PDB file of C-alpha atoms in Angstrom:
ATOM      1  CA  UNK E   6       5.453  19.650  -6.310  1.00  0.00           C
ATOM      2  CA  UNK E   7       4.178  16.126  -5.821  1.00  0.00           C
ATOM      3  CA  UNK E   8       0.570  17.338  -5.802  1.00  0.00           C
ATOM      4  CA  UNK E   9       1.216  19.248  -9.012  1.00  0.00           C
ATOM      5  CA  UNK E  10       2.120  15.963 -10.719  1.00  0.00           C
ATOM      6  CA  UNK E  11      -0.243  13.685  -8.798  1.00  0.00           C
ATOM      7  CA  UNK E  12      -3.203  15.772  -7.524  1.00  0.00           C
ATOM      8  CA  UNK E  13      -4.994  14.309  -4.483  1.00  0.00           C
ATOM      9  CA  UNK E  14      -8.066  12.301  -5.422  1.00  0.00           C
ATOM     10  CA  UNK E  15     -11.287  11.503  -3.591  1.00  0.00           C
ATOM     11  CA  UNK E  16     -11.052   8.113  -1.936  1.00  0.00           C
ATOM     12  CA  UNK E  17     -14.446   7.165  -3.304  1.00  0.00           C
ATOM     13  CA  UNK E  18     -14.910   8.628  -6.783  1.00  0.00           C
ATOM     14  CA  UNK E  19     -11.450   9.827  -7.799  1.00  0.00           C
ATOM     15  CA  UNK E  20     -12.386  13.504  -8.192  1.00  0.00           C
ATOM     16  CA  UNK E  21      -9.703  16.045  -7.338  1.00  0.00           C
ATOM     17  CA  UNK E  22      -9.668  17.177  -3.698  1.00  0.00           C
ATOM     18  CA  UNK E  23      -7.574  19.667  -1.734  1.00  0.00           C
ATOM     19  CA  UNK E  24      -5.658  17.198   0.449  1.00  0.00           C
ATOM     20  CA  UNK E  25      -4.561  13.585   0.608  1.00  0.00           C
ATOM     21  CA  UNK E  26      -6.731  10.964   2.314  1.00  0.00           C
ATOM     22  CA  UNK E  27      -9.983  12.859   1.789  1.00  0.00           C
ATOM     23  CA  UNK E  28     -13.327  12.483   0.052  1.00  0.00           C
ATOM     24  CA  UNK E  29     -14.957  15.144  -2.093  1.00  0.00           C
ATOM     25  CA  UNK E  30     -17.948  17.208  -1.032  1.00  0.00           C
ATOM     26  CA  UNK E  31     -20.406  15.198  -3.099  1.00  0.00           C
ATOM     27  CA  UNK E  32     -19.237  11.861  -1.687  1.00  0.00           C
ATOM     28  CA  UNK E  33     -19.112  13.325   1.821  1.00  0.00           C
ATOM     29  CA  UNK E  34     -22.777  14.251   1.527  1.00  0.00           C
ATOM     30  CA  UNK E  35     -23.582  10.685   0.446  1.00  0.00           C
ATOM     31  CA  UNK E  36     -21.547   8.985   3.161  1.00  0.00           C
ATOM     32  CA  UNK E  37     -23.855   7.722   5.931  1.00  0.00           C
ATOM     33  CA  UNK E  38     -21.956   9.154   8.903  1.00  0.00           C
ATOM     34  CA  UNK E  39     -23.678   8.546  12.227  1.00  0.00           C
ATOM     35  CA  UNK E  40     -23.907  12.096  13.590  1.00  0.00           C
ATOM     36  CA  UNK E  41     -27.104  12.242  15.627  1.00  0.00           C
ATOM     37  CA  UNK E  42     -28.591   9.983  18.248  1.00  0.00           C
ATOM     38  CA  UNK E  43     -26.923   6.572  18.450  1.00  0.00           C
ATOM     39  CA  UNK E  44     -27.004   3.448  20.592  1.00  0.00           C
ATOM     40  CA  UNK E  45     -24.489   3.766  23.425  1.00  0.00           C
ATOM     41  CA  UNK E  46     -23.584   0.080  23.174  1.00  0.00           C
ATOM     42  CA  UNK E  47     -23.209  -0.622  19.451  1.00  0.00           C
ATOM     43  CA  UNK E  48     -23.212   2.818  17.819  1.00  0.00           C
ATOM     44  CA  UNK E  49     -26.080   2.210  15.435  1.00  0.00           C
ATOM     45  CA  UNK E  50     -27.909   5.388  14.454  1.00  0.00           C
ATOM     46  CA  UNK E  51     -31.269   6.044  16.108  1.00  0.00           C
ATOM     47  CA  UNK E  52     -34.100   8.410  15.182  1.00  0.00           C
ATOM     48  CA  UNK E  53     -34.380  11.732  16.955  1.00  0.00           C
ATOM     49  CA  UNK E  54     -31.797  13.562  19.026  1.00  0.00           C
ATOM     50  CA  UNK E  55     -30.116  12.403  22.201  1.00  0.00           C
ATOM     51  CA  UNK E  56     -30.537  14.421  25.382  1.00  0.00           C
ATOM     52  CA  UNK E  57     -27.483  15.248  27.460  1.00  0.00           C
ATOM     53  CA  UNK E  58     -26.881  12.568  30.070  1.00  0.00           C
ATOM     54  CA  UNK E  59     -29.425  10.175  28.537  1.00  0.00           C
ATOM     55  CA  UNK E  60     -28.216   6.649  27.766  1.00  0.00           C
ATOM     56  CA  UNK E  61     -29.700   5.254  24.559  1.00  0.00           C
ATOM     57  CA  UNK E  62     -29.867   1.534  23.817  1.00  0.00           C
ATOM     58  CA  UNK E  63     -31.216   0.089  20.554  1.00  0.00           C
ATOM     59  CA  UNK E  64     -33.674  -2.819  20.347  1.00  0.00           C
ATOM     60  CA  UNK E  65     -30.933  -5.264  19.328  1.00  0.00           C
ATOM     61  CA  UNK E  66     -28.770  -4.397  22.338  1.00  0.00           C
ATOM     62  CA  UNK E  67     -31.810  -4.802  24.593  1.00  0.00           C
ATOM     63  CA  UNK E  68     -32.121  -8.371  23.284  1.00  0.00           C
ATOM     64  CA  UNK E  69     -28.411  -9.268  23.264  1.00  0.00           C
ATOM     65  CA  UNK E  70     -26.238  -8.906  26.344  1.00  0.00           C
ATOM     66  CA  UNK E  71     -23.157  -6.863  25.422  1.00  0.00           C
ATOM     67  CA  UNK E  72     -20.077  -7.674  27.534  1.00  0.00           C
ATOM     68  CA  UNK E  73     -18.471  -4.288  26.813  1.00  0.00           C
ATOM     69  CA  UNK E  74     -19.342  -1.013  28.535  1.00  0.00           C
ATOM     70  CA  UNK E  75     -19.881   1.380  25.599  1.00  0.00           C
ATOM     71  CA  UNK E  76     -19.701   1.392  21.813  1.00  0.00           C
ATOM     72  CA  UNK E  77     -19.589   3.739  18.839  1.00  0.00           C
ATOM     73  CA  UNK E  78     -19.543   3.552  15.045  1.00  0.00           C
ATOM     74  CA  UNK E  79     -18.421   6.118  12.483  1.00  0.00           C
ATOM     75  CA  UNK E  80     -20.891   5.330   9.710  1.00  0.00           C
ATOM     76  CA  UNK E  81     -23.548   2.921   8.542  1.00  0.00           C
ATOM     77  CA  UNK E  82     -22.389   0.026   6.383  1.00  0.00           C
ATOM     78  CA  UNK E  83     -24.253   1.227   3.320  1.00  0.00           C
ATOM     79  CA  UNK E  84     -23.604   3.115   0.089  1.00  0.00           C
ATOM     80  CA  UNK E  85     -20.321   5.032   0.133  1.00  0.00           C
ATOM     81  CA  UNK E  86     -19.606   3.711   3.639  1.00  0.00           C
ATOM     82  CA  UNK E  87     -19.790   0.110   2.465  1.00  0.00           C
ATOM     83  CA  UNK E  88     -17.609   0.876  -0.560  1.00  0.00           C
ATOM     84  CA  UNK E  89     -14.914   2.473   1.593  1.00  0.00           C
ATOM     85  CA  UNK E  90     -14.866  -0.414   4.069  1.00  0.00           C
ATOM     86  CA  UNK E  91     -14.684  -3.050   1.328  1.00  0.00           C
ATOM     87  CA  UNK E  92     -11.886  -1.092  -0.340  1.00  0.00           C
ATOM     88  CA  UNK E  93      -9.929  -1.152   2.920  1.00  0.00           C
ATOM     89  CA  UNK E  94     -10.691  -4.772   3.738  1.00  0.00           C
ATOM     90  CA  UNK E  95     -10.382  -6.467   0.353  1.00  0.00           C
ATOM     91  CA  UNK E  96      -9.033  -3.878  -2.083  1.00  0.00           C
ATOM     92  CA  UNK E  97      -5.654  -3.017  -0.535  1.00  0.00           C
ATOM     93  CA  UNK E  98      -6.919   0.555   0.064  1.00  0.00           C
ATOM     94  CA  UNK E  99      -4.821   1.264   3.148  1.00  0.00           C
ATOM     95  CA  UNK E 100      -5.305   4.986   2.541  1.00  0.00           C
ATOM     96  CA  UNK E 101      -8.904   4.600   3.726  1.00  0.00           C
ATOM     97  CA  UNK E 102      -7.560   3.873   7.213  1.00  0.00           C
ATOM     98  CA  UNK E 103      -5.534   7.103   7.144  1.00  0.00           C
ATOM     99  CA  UNK E 104      -8.675   9.051   6.284  1.00  0.00           C
ATOM    100  CA  UNK E 105     -10.607   7.250   9.017  1.00  0.00           C
ATOM    101  CA  UNK E 106      -8.295   8.379  11.826  1.00  0.00           C
ATOM    102  CA  UNK E 107     -10.056  11.730  12.423  1.00  0.00           C
ATOM    103  CA  UNK E 108     -13.471  10.107  11.912  1.00  0.00           C
ATOM    104  CA  UNK E 109     -12.746   7.507  14.585  1.00  0.00           C
ATOM    105  CA  UNK E 110     -11.364  10.172  16.907  1.00  0.00           C
ATOM    106  CA  UNK E 111     -14.565  12.222  16.586  1.00  0.00           C
ATOM    107  CA  UNK E 112     -16.977   9.307  16.938  1.00  0.00           C
ATOM    108  CA  UNK E 113     -15.047   7.753  19.803  1.00  0.00           C
ATOM    109  CA  UNK E 114     -14.160  10.907  21.748  1.00  0.00           C
ATOM    110  CA  UNK E 115     -16.200   9.856  24.778  1.00  0.00           C
ATOM    111  CA  UNK E 116     -14.566   6.403  24.780  1.00  0.00           C
ATOM    112  CA  UNK E 117     -11.126   7.865  25.491  1.00  0.00           C
ATOM    113  CA  UNK E 118     -11.760   8.815  29.114  1.00  0.00           C
ATOM    114  CA  UNK E 119      -9.215   7.374  31.523  1.00  0.00           C
ATOM    115  CA  UNK E 120      -6.388   7.061  28.963  1.00  0.00           C
ATOM    116  CA  UNK E 121      -7.362   3.687  27.452  1.00  0.00           C
ATOM    117  CA  UNK E 122      -5.120   1.596  25.247  1.00  0.00           C
ATOM    118  CA  UNK E 123      -6.338   1.102  21.661  1.00  0.00           C
ATOM    119  CA  UNK E 124      -6.393  -2.538  20.557  1.00  0.00           C
ATOM    120  CA  UNK E 125      -7.290  -3.927  17.109  1.00  0.00           C
ATOM    121  CA  UNK E 126      -9.314  -7.049  16.494  1.00  0.00           C
ATOM    122  CA  UNK E 127      -6.634  -9.591  15.492  1.00  0.00           C
ATOM    123  CA  UNK E 128      -6.435 -11.691  12.334  1.00  0.00           C
ATOM    124  CA  UNK E 129      -5.309 -15.312  12.295  1.00  0.00           C
ATOM    125  CA  UNK E 130      -1.783 -15.586  10.897  1.00  0.00           C
ATOM    126  CA  UNK E 131      -3.028 -17.432   7.789  1.00  0.00           C
ATOM    127  CA  UNK E 132      -5.539 -14.670   6.981  1.00  0.00           C
ATOM    128  CA  UNK E 133      -2.873 -12.061   7.684  1.00  0.00           C
ATOM    129  CA  UNK E 134      -0.508 -13.760   5.239  1.00  0.00           C
ATOM    130  CA  UNK E 135      -3.191 -13.743   2.547  1.00  0.00           C
ATOM    131  CA  UNK E 136      -4.260 -10.121   3.112  1.00  0.00           C
ATOM    132  CA  UNK E 137      -0.733  -8.821   3.980  1.00  0.00           C
ATOM    133  CA  UNK E 138      -2.099  -6.415   6.602  1.00  0.00           C
ATOM    134  CA  UNK E 139      -4.671  -6.264   9.375  1.00  0.00           C
ATOM    135  CA  UNK E 140      -7.137  -3.520   8.482  1.00  0.00           C
ATOM    136  CA  UNK E 141      -8.130  -3.121  12.139  1.00  0.00           C
ATOM    137  CA  UNK E 142      -4.497  -2.528  13.104  1.00  0.00           C
ATOM    138  CA  UNK E 143      -4.273   0.196  10.438  1.00  0.00           C
ATOM    139  CA  UNK E 144      -7.366   1.836  11.921  1.00  0.00           C
ATOM    140  CA  UNK E 145      -5.861   1.671  15.423  1.00  0.00           C
ATOM    141  CA  UNK E 146      -2.645   3.304  14.240  1.00  0.00           C
ATOM    142  CA  UNK E 147      -4.601   6.055  12.469  1.00  0.00           C
ATOM    143  CA  UNK E 148      -6.787   6.724  15.512  1.00  0.00           C
ATOM    144  CA  UNK E 149      -3.742   6.723  17.759  1.00  0.00           C
ATOM    145  CA  UNK E 150      -1.947   9.299  15.598  1.00  0.00           C
ATOM    146  CA  UNK E 151      -4.892  11.697  15.850  1.00  0.00           C
ATOM    147  CA  UNK E 152      -5.762  11.207  19.521  1.00  0.00           C
ATOM    148  CA  UNK E 153      -2.334  10.519  21.012  1.00  0.00           C
ATOM    149  CA  UNK E 154      -3.735   7.423  22.719  1.00  0.00           C
ATOM    150  CA  UNK E 155      -1.445   4.477  23.346  1.00  0.00           C
ATOM    151  CA  UNK E 156      -1.843   1.617  20.864  1.00  0.00           C
ATOM    152  CA  UNK E 157      -1.210  -2.085  21.452  1.00  0.00           C
ATOM    153  CA  UNK E 158      -1.444  -3.758  18.030  1.00  0.00           C
ATOM    154  CA  UNK E 159      -0.277  -7.165  19.301  1.00  0.00           C
ATOM    155  CA  UNK E 160      -2.159  -7.388  22.593  1.00  0.00           C
ATOM    156  CA  UNK E 161      -4.619  -9.992  21.277  1.00  0.00           C
ATOM    157  CA  UNK E 162      -4.168 -13.005  19.000  1.00  0.00           C
ATOM    158  CA  UNK E 163      -6.578 -15.061  16.929  1.00  0.00           C
ATOM    159  CA  UNK E 164      -5.910 -18.488  18.428  1.00  0.00           C
ATOM    160  CA  UNK E 165      -7.655 -20.433  15.690  1.00  0.00           C
ATOM    161  CA  UNK E 166      -8.642 -19.801  12.105  1.00  0.00           C
ATOM    162  CA  UNK E 167     -12.382 -19.182  12.100  1.00  0.00           C
ATOM    163  CA  UNK E 168     -14.427 -19.679   8.925  1.00  0.00           C
ATOM    164  CA  UNK E 169     -15.969 -16.582   7.371  1.00  0.00           C
ATOM    165  CA  UNK E 170     -18.946 -15.099   9.184  1.00  0.00           C
ATOM    166  CA  UNK E 171     -20.700 -14.375   5.877  1.00  0.00           C
ATOM    167  CA  UNK E 172     -24.052 -16.145   5.582  1.00  0.00           C
ATOM    168  CA  UNK E 173     -24.235 -17.141   9.246  1.00  0.00           C
ATOM    169  CA  UNK E 174     -27.085 -16.153  11.498  1.00  0.00           C
ATOM    170  CA  UNK E 175     -26.463 -14.358  14.782  1.00  0.00           C
ATOM    171  CA  UNK E 176     -26.193 -17.473  16.960  1.00  0.00           C
ATOM    172  CA  UNK E 177     -23.853 -19.180  14.476  1.00  0.00           C
ATOM    173  CA  UNK E 178     -21.623 -16.105  14.424  1.00  0.00           C
ATOM    174  CA  UNK E 179     -21.222 -16.224  18.206  1.00  0.00           C
ATOM    175  CA  UNK E 180     -20.491 -19.977  18.153  1.00  0.00           C
ATOM    176  CA  UNK E 181     -17.937 -19.488  15.394  1.00  0.00           C
ATOM    177  CA  UNK E 182     -15.973 -16.975  17.500  1.00  0.00           C
ATOM    178  CA  UNK E 183     -16.190 -18.838  20.793  1.00  0.00           C
ATOM    179  CA  UNK E 184     -12.722 -18.887  22.413  1.00  0.00           C
ATOM    180  CA  UNK E 185     -11.105 -17.834  19.122  1.00  0.00           C
ATOM    181  CA  UNK E 186      -9.433 -14.687  20.484  1.00  0.00           C
ATOM    182  CA  UNK E 187      -7.009 -14.665  23.412  1.00  0.00           C
ATOM    183  CA  UNK E 188      -4.492 -12.358  25.063  1.00  0.00           C
ATOM    184  CA  UNK E 189      -1.062 -12.574  23.472  1.00  0.00           C
ATOM    185  CA  UNK E 190       1.146 -14.688  25.780  1.00  0.00           C
ATOM    186  CA  UNK E 191       3.901 -12.035  25.648  1.00  0.00           C
ATOM    187  CA  UNK E 192       2.208  -8.707  24.829  1.00  0.00           C
ATOM    188  CA  UNK E 193      -1.191  -9.176  26.443  1.00  0.00           C
ATOM    189  CA  UNK E 194       0.081  -8.044  29.841  1.00  0.00           C
ATOM    190  CA  UNK E 195      -0.145  -4.423  28.689  1.00  0.00           C
ATOM    191  CA  UNK E 196      -3.930  -4.651  29.180  1.00  0.00           C
ATOM    192  CA  UNK E 197      -3.799  -5.454  32.896  1.00  0.00           C
ATOM    193  CA  UNK E 198      -5.366  -2.728  35.001  1.00  0.00           C
ATOM    194  CA  UNK E 199      -6.136  -0.545  31.963  1.00  0.00           C
ATOM    195  CA  UNK E 200      -9.311   0.507  30.140  1.00  0.00           C
ATOM    196  CA  UNK E 201      -9.327  -0.725  26.549  1.00  0.00           C
ATOM    197  CA  UNK E 202     -10.919   0.502  23.340  1.00  0.00           C
ATOM    198  CA  UNK E 203     -11.302  -2.308  20.789  1.00  0.00           C
ATOM    199  CA  UNK E 204     -11.267  -1.195  17.144  1.00  0.00           C
ATOM    200  CA  UNK E 205     -12.590  -3.030  14.069  1.00  0.00           C
ATOM    201  CA  UNK E 206     -13.683  -2.173  10.547  1.00  0.00           C
ATOM    202  CA  UNK E 207     -17.258  -3.504  10.774  1.00  0.00           C
ATOM    203  CA  UNK E 208     -19.675  -4.537  13.502  1.00  0.00           C
ATOM    204  CA  UNK E 209     -22.457  -6.889  12.429  1.00  0.00           C
ATOM    205  CA  UNK E 210     -23.754  -9.103  15.231  1.00  0.00           C
ATOM    206  CA  UNK E 211     -21.085  -8.034  17.716  1.00  0.00           C
ATOM    207  CA  UNK E 212     -19.748 -11.597  18.054  1.00  0.00           C
ATOM    208  CA  UNK E 213     -16.153 -10.642  17.240  1.00  0.00           C
ATOM    209  CA  UNK E 214     -16.175  -7.727  19.656  1.00  0.00           C
ATOM    210  CA  UNK E 215     -17.695  -9.978  22.323  1.00  0.00           C
ATOM    211  CA  UNK E 216     -14.944 -12.590  21.908  1.00  0.00           C
ATOM    212  CA  UNK E 217     -12.260  -9.897  22.020  1.00  0.00           C
ATOM    213  CA  UNK E 218     -13.872  -8.309  25.073  1.00  0.00           C
ATOM    214  CA  UNK E 219     -13.694 -11.587  26.968  1.00  0.00           C
ATOM    215  CA  UNK E 220     -10.035 -11.918  25.987  1.00  0.00           C
ATOM    216  CA  UNK E 221      -9.298  -8.415  27.296  1.00  0.00           C
ATOM    217  CA  UNK E 222     -11.117  -9.201  30.509  1.00  0.00           C
ATOM    218  CA  UNK E 223      -9.034 -12.356  30.834  1.00  0.00           C
ATOM    219  CA  UNK E 224      -5.897 -10.217  30.519  1.00  0.00           C
ATOM    220  CA  UNK E 225      -7.064  -8.017  33.406  1.00  0.00           C
ATOM    221  CA  UNK E 226      -8.477  -4.993  31.566  1.00  0.00           C
ATOM    222  CA  UNK E 227     -10.636  -2.811  33.793  1.00  0.00           C
ATOM    223  CA  UNK E 228     -13.257  -1.664  31.283  1.00  0.00           C
ATOM    224  CA  UNK E 229     -13.710  -2.485  27.601  1.00  0.00           C
ATOM    225  CA  UNK E 230     -15.272  -0.150  25.041  1.00  0.00           C
ATOM    226  CA  UNK E 231     -15.605  -0.732  21.302  1.00  0.00           C
ATOM    227  CA  UNK E 232     -15.665   1.285  18.094  1.00  0.00           C
ATOM    228  CA  UNK E 233     -16.219   0.230  14.476  1.00  0.00           C
ATOM    229  CA  UNK E 234     -15.644   2.159  11.285  1.00  0.00           C
ATOM    230  CA  UNK E 235     -19.034   0.918  10.063  1.00  0.00           C
ATOM    231  CA  UNK E 236     -22.118  -0.586  11.686  1.00  0.00           C
ATOM    232  CA  UNK E 237     -24.282  -3.026   9.770  1.00  0.00           C
ATOM    233  CA  UNK E 238     -27.916  -2.087  10.297  1.00  0.00           C
ATOM    234  CA  UNK E 239     -30.512  -4.566  11.463  1.00  0.00           C
ATOM    235  CA  UNK E 240     -32.231  -4.318   8.079  1.00  0.00           C
ATOM    236  CA  UNK E 241     -28.999  -4.588   6.013  1.00  0.00           C
TER     237      UNK E 241
END
């Protein structure tokens, strides 16, 4: 009855779709999902097809040491993908996170070995008050609902308010995040002796994931893997 009055709409263009939290066929075709070969550390799409058992590493991850063990991304941060991420992050479009749950589950299926705990990248309390929600925590909850994996939305804290990363080069991004993320003094103990999958909306340089990885390691996590809804390309 509700759908008869308020038909489900595409998250991107508003066209009618068959179910809630979905995108239409046209927008799906234009969404830059990463479906083929991809870097096993940052998830960026690579040309060609991956061979079974072959570990692929992109040029950027050859140049930059990644402290985590494996990484994935759902889509490239471009076109419809960029619009969806910005809607989630700055447009109060929490429904995008609901739609992303199955996408994250598919892209991150190989990261879930060993029953890891899913952990969002934290926001500083001032940023959280301004935005009213942590988009990464919404993504973690959505991924957890689909996969059944345990979630720990408060395991990490942003210890200091970091200025925006926009406009900063790679080295400045890493300096900006240095020691900014720490285990929660009360809830961080859940990470001890466990593999962890860190979840965020966007990966650009990897500085935020690197800071969060070090925090997880400090809390005693055994292995850290990462997944982003969108990966910013090297030429973006």
